[in-house]
C-alpha cells in the first residue's frame, strides 16, 4: 500500500499506461472514472459514524485500526463504545494498555488494540494530543503503516493520497486490469496504477479514495459482484472481457475453528472478564489440548497482550 502524494506531471507516464490498458478512460487523468464513481458514492454511501464531521481525525484513526480485516457490522458497536469512553487520544493514553485490550472485545487481532494505545500515547507526547495532519508524522506513529497513514490523511484531512485497501485493489483489478482478483499481496504495479488514477484535485482525490473503497465493499464484492449496480460496469475491463475466472495463485482463505487464533481468543475472553489476576487452572479449562493451549498463552505473553505474574497467575497488561 502507498500514500506518497504525486503531482499531475509526475503521473503522466503512468496515466498513459493506464489509458492504454483502459481505453474507456476519457483522458489520462482518469476523469472517465472519477465522475461516475464519486457521483455513485454521493448517492449510495453508507452513513457511518467515522464519516461524520464530528468524528474528527481521532475517530477516523480508531475506525481504520478496527476495520482492518473486520467487517463494519462488528466494528460499529465497539467503535461507538470506544469513542464514548476515549473521545480523544489523551483519554486512552492515560489508561493501562490492558484496558484497550479489554475494550477491544471480540473484534479479533487484538494486537491492534495495543498498537492503537501506543499511537494514542505518542500523539499525546509528540503532538499535544491532536492527531497530526502530515503523512510523515502519521507514518511515524507506532502501529501506523502506509495504508493507515494515507487513510487518515485522506479521510480526516482531505489530502491527496492513494489509499489501497482490499476493496480498492479489487475494483482496480477488475475495472482497469481486467482480472477477477488482485494479487494476494500489494504489488508495485498496483501502487503505480493507484497513483495514475488519483485525481489531481485534492478534494476530489479524497472523495475518490472513499468512493472506490465503498464501491468495492458494496457492489464490486469478492464473491458476488453486482455489475448491474456498478456505475462503471460499461467501462469495466474484466466485464468487457467476459468476466474471466481467476487464473493466478489460489485465493487465501482464513480458517478459525481449532486454530491457535481461536484458543487465544478464548484465553483473552476469560482475562477480559476478570477484575483480578486469573490463575492458571482457570485458563486450563478453556481448551482441552494442553500443548496448543500453552502455545497460545505463550504467544499472548510474547505479544504483550497478557502479563504473567508470580504464582501462575495472569492479567491484561498494566504497562
PDB file of N, CA and C in Angstrom, residues 268-308:
ATOM      1  N   UNK A 268      -8.158 -14.889  26.053  1.00  0.00           N
ATOM      2  CA  UNK A 268      -8.356 -13.454  26.263  1.00  0.00           C
ATOM      3  C   UNK A 268      -9.753 -13.142  26.767  1.00  0.00           C
ATOM      4  N   UNK A 269     -10.738 -13.902  26.322  1.00  0.00           N
ATOM      5  CA  UNK A 269     -12.106 -13.670  26.784  1.00  0.00           C
ATOM      6  C   UNK A 269     -12.206 -13.826  28.301  1.00  0.00           C
ATOM      7  N   UNK A 270     -11.531 -14.826  28.848  1.00  0.00           N
ATOM      8  CA  UNK A 270     -11.529 -15.023  30.301  1.00  0.00           C
ATOM      9  C   UNK A 270     -10.846 -13.852  30.995  1.00  0.00           C
ATOM     10  N   UNK A 271      -9.717 -13.422  30.457  1.00  0.00           N
ATOM     11  CA  UNK A 271      -8.959 -12.348  31.081  1.00  0.00           C
ATOM     12  C   UNK A 271      -9.686 -11.003  30.980  1.00  0.00           C
ATOM     13  N   UNK A 272     -10.409 -10.789  29.887  1.00  0.00           N
ATOM     14  CA  UNK A 272     -11.154  -9.534  29.750  1.00  0.00           C
ATOM     15  C   UNK A 272     -12.262  -9.423  30.789  1.00  0.00           C
ATOM     16  N   UNK A 273     -12.859 -10.552  31.119  1.00  0.00           N
ATOM     17  CA  UNK A 273     -13.971 -10.537  32.072  1.00  0.00           C
ATOM     18  C   UNK A 273     -13.503 -10.460  33.528  1.00  0.00           C
ATOM     19  N   UNK A 274     -12.255 -10.782  33.764  1.00  0.00           N
ATOM     20  CA  UNK A 274     -11.748 -10.853  35.138  1.00  0.00           C
ATOM     21  C   UNK A 274     -11.373  -9.473  35.665  1.00  0.00           C
ATOM     22  N   UNK A 275     -11.652  -9.233  36.927  1.00  0.00           N
ATOM     23  CA  UNK A 275     -11.254  -7.974  37.571  1.00  0.00           C
ATOM     24  C   UNK A 275      -9.999  -8.160  38.424  1.00  0.00           C
ATOM     25  N   UNK A 276      -9.624  -9.410  38.650  1.00  0.00           N
ATOM     26  CA  UNK A 276      -8.397  -9.729  39.381  1.00  0.00           C
ATOM     27  C   UNK A 276      -7.597 -10.728  38.551  1.00  0.00           C
ATOM     28  N   UNK A 277      -6.300 -10.902  38.860  1.00  0.00           N
ATOM     29  CA  UNK A 277      -5.497 -11.870  38.106  1.00  0.00           C
ATOM     30  C   UNK A 277      -6.121 -13.263  38.093  1.00  0.00           C
ATOM     31  N   UNK A 278      -5.954 -13.945  36.967  1.00  0.00           N
ATOM     32  CA  UNK A 278      -6.587 -15.250  36.748  1.00  0.00           C
ATOM     33  C   UNK A 278      -5.565 -16.356  36.964  1.00  0.00           C
ATOM     34  N   UNK A 279      -5.877 -17.354  37.783  1.00  0.00           N
ATOM     35  CA  UNK A 279      -4.929 -18.462  37.981  1.00  0.00           C
ATOM     36  C   UNK A 279      -4.861 -19.377  36.764  1.00  0.00           C
ATOM     37  N   UNK A 280      -3.741 -20.062  36.644  1.00  0.00           N
ATOM     38  CA  UNK A 280      -3.518 -20.975  35.529  1.00  0.00           C
ATOM     39  C   UNK A 280      -4.633 -22.010  35.409  1.00  0.00           C
ATOM     40  N   UNK A 281      -5.130 -22.491  36.543  1.00  0.00           N
ATOM     41  CA  UNK A 281      -6.154 -23.542  36.500  1.00  0.00           C
ATOM     42  C   UNK A 281      -7.417 -23.086  35.776  1.00  0.00           C
ATOM     43  N   UNK A 282      -7.751 -21.813  35.884  1.00  0.00           N
ATOM     44  CA  UNK A 282      -8.936 -21.291  35.197  1.00  0.00           C
ATOM     45  C   UNK A 282      -8.685 -21.253  33.691  1.00  0.00           C
ATOM     46  N   UNK A 283      -7.498 -20.827  33.310  1.00  0.00           N
ATOM     47  CA  UNK A 283      -7.168 -20.787  31.884  1.00  0.00           C
ATOM     48  C   UNK A 283      -7.069 -22.191  31.298  1.00  0.00           C
ATOM     49  N   UNK A 284      -6.629 -23.144  32.096  1.00  0.00           N
ATOM     50  CA  UNK A 284      -6.515 -24.520  31.606  1.00  0.00           C
ATOM     51  C   UNK A 284      -7.869 -25.091  31.195  1.00  0.00           C
ATOM     52  N   UNK A 285      -8.938 -24.546  31.754  1.00  0.00           N
ATOM     53  CA  UNK A 285     -10.268 -25.098  31.495  1.00  0.00           C
ATOM     54  C   UNK A 285     -10.865 -24.634  30.171  1.00  0.00           C
ATOM     55  N   UNK A 286     -10.224 -23.658  29.506  1.00  0.00           N
ATOM     56  CA  UNK A 286     -10.857 -23.100  28.309  1.00  0.00           C
ATOM     57  C   UNK A 286     -10.561 -23.903  27.044  1.00  0.00           C
ATOM     58  N   UNK A 287      -9.541 -24.777  27.089  1.00  0.00           N
ATOM     59  CA  UNK A 287      -9.207 -25.543  25.877  1.00  0.00           C
ATOM     60  C   UNK A 287      -8.659 -26.901  26.295  1.00  0.00           C
ATOM     61  N   UNK A 288      -9.087 -27.947  25.586  1.00  0.00           N
ATOM     62  CA  UNK A 288      -8.803 -29.303  26.014  1.00  0.00           C
ATOM     63  C   UNK A 288      -7.388 -29.763  25.702  1.00  0.00           C
ATOM     64  N   UNK A 289      -6.746 -29.176  24.688  1.00  0.00           N
ATOM     65  CA  UNK A 289      -5.446 -29.681  24.246  1.00  0.00           C
ATOM     66  C   UNK A 289      -4.328 -28.871  24.915  1.00  0.00           C
ATOM     67  N   UNK A 290      -3.567 -29.481  25.815  1.00  0.00           N
ATOM     68  CA  UNK A 290      -2.636 -28.701  26.630  1.00  0.00           C
ATOM     69  C   UNK A 290      -1.479 -28.066  25.857  1.00  0.00           C
ATOM     70  N   UNK A 291      -0.952 -28.761  24.847  1.00  0.00           N
ATOM     71  CA  UNK A 291       0.182 -28.217  24.108  1.00  0.00           C
ATOM     72  C   UNK A 291      -0.247 -26.975  23.326  1.00  0.00           C
ATOM     73  N   UNK A 292      -1.362 -27.073  22.632  1.00  0.00           N
ATOM     74  CA  UNK A 292      -1.853 -25.923  21.873  1.00  0.00           C
ATOM     75  C   UNK A 292      -2.235 -24.777  22.801  1.00  0.00           C
ATOM     76  N   UNK A 293      -2.849 -25.109  23.930  1.00  0.00           N
ATOM     77  CA  UNK A 293      -3.235 -24.081  24.896  1.00  0.00           C
ATOM     78  C   UNK A 293      -2.006 -23.339  25.431  1.00  0.00           C
ATOM     79  N   UNK A 294      -0.969 -24.093  25.771  1.00  0.00           N
ATOM     80  CA  UNK A 294       0.250 -23.464  26.281  1.00  0.00           C
ATOM     81  C   UNK A 294       0.904 -22.601  25.209  1.00  0.00           C
ATOM     82  N   UNK A 295       0.905 -23.098  23.963  1.00  0.00           N
ATOM     83  CA  UNK A 295       1.488 -22.320  22.869  1.00  0.00           C
ATOM     84  C   UNK A 295       0.730 -21.010  22.666  1.00  0.00           C
ATOM     85  N   UNK A 296      -0.592 -21.082  22.732  1.00  0.00           N
ATOM     86  CA  UNK A 296      -1.401 -19.880  22.560  1.00  0.00           C
ATOM     87  C   UNK A 296      -1.157 -18.883  23.691  1.00  0.00           C
ATOM     88  N   UNK A 297      -1.065 -19.380  24.916  1.00  0.00           N
ATOM     89  CA  UNK A 297      -0.829 -18.487  26.050  1.00  0.00           C
ATOM     90  C   UNK A 297       0.562 -17.868  25.963  1.00  0.00           C
ATOM     91  N   UNK A 298       1.545 -18.657  25.600  1.00  0.00           N
ATOM     92  CA  UNK A 298       2.904 -18.119  25.437  1.00  0.00           C
ATOM     93  C   UNK A 298       2.927 -17.033  24.356  1.00  0.00           C
ATOM     94  N   UNK A 299       2.166 -17.253  23.279  1.00  0.00           N
ATOM     95  CA  UNK A 299       2.102 -16.253  22.221  1.00  0.00           C
ATOM     96  C   UNK A 299       1.477 -14.956  22.696  1.00  0.00           C
ATOM     97  N   UNK A 300       0.433 -15.061  23.511  1.00  0.00           N
ATOM     98  CA  UNK A 300      -0.204 -13.852  24.053  1.00  0.00           C
ATOM     99  C   UNK A 300       0.765 -13.078  24.943  1.00  0.00           C
ATOM    100  N   UNK A 301       1.538 -13.805  25.734  1.00  0.00           N
ATOM    101  CA  UNK A 301       2.538 -13.150  26.597  1.00  0.00           C
ATOM    102  C   UNK A 301       3.612 -12.489  25.738  1.00  0.00           C
ATOM    103  N   UNK A 302       4.091 -13.195  24.720  1.00  0.00           N
ATOM    104  CA  UNK A 302       5.136 -12.650  23.848  1.00  0.00           C
ATOM    105  C   UNK A 302       4.648 -11.415  23.109  1.00  0.00           C
ATOM    106  N   UNK A 303       3.373 -11.364  22.761  1.00  0.00           N
ATOM    107  CA  UNK A 303       2.809 -10.223  22.041  1.00  0.00           C
ATOM    108  C   UNK A 303       2.469  -9.056  22.956  1.00  0.00           C
ATOM    109  N   UNK A 304       2.661  -9.227  24.255  1.00  0.00           N
ATOM    110  CA  UNK A 304       2.350  -8.141  25.189  1.00  0.00           C
ATOM    111  C   UNK A 304       0.887  -8.009  25.516  1.00  0.00           C
ATOM    112  N   UNK A 305       0.084  -9.003  25.135  1.00  0.00           N
ATOM    113  CA  UNK A 305      -1.352  -8.940  25.396  1.00  0.00           C
ATOM    114  C   UNK A 305      -1.717  -9.488  26.770  1.00  0.00           C
ATOM    115  N   UNK A 306      -0.846 -10.283  27.349  1.00  0.00           N
ATOM    116  CA  UNK A 306      -1.079 -10.889  28.661  1.00  0.00           C
ATOM    117  C   UNK A 306       0.182 -10.727  29.489  1.00  0.00           C
ATOM    118  N   UNK A 307      -0.009 -10.439  30.750  1.00  0.00           N
ATOM    119  CA  UNK A 307       1.124 -10.246  31.671  1.00  0.00           C
ATOM    120  C   UNK A 307       1.147 -11.385  32.690  1.00  0.00           C
ATOM    121  N   UNK A 308       2.225 -12.180  32.716  1.00  0.00           N
ATOM    122  CA  UNK A 308       2.312 -13.254  33.714  1.00  0.00           C
ATOM    123  C   UNK A 308       2.747 -12.701  35.070  1.00  0.00           C
TER     124      UNK A 308
END
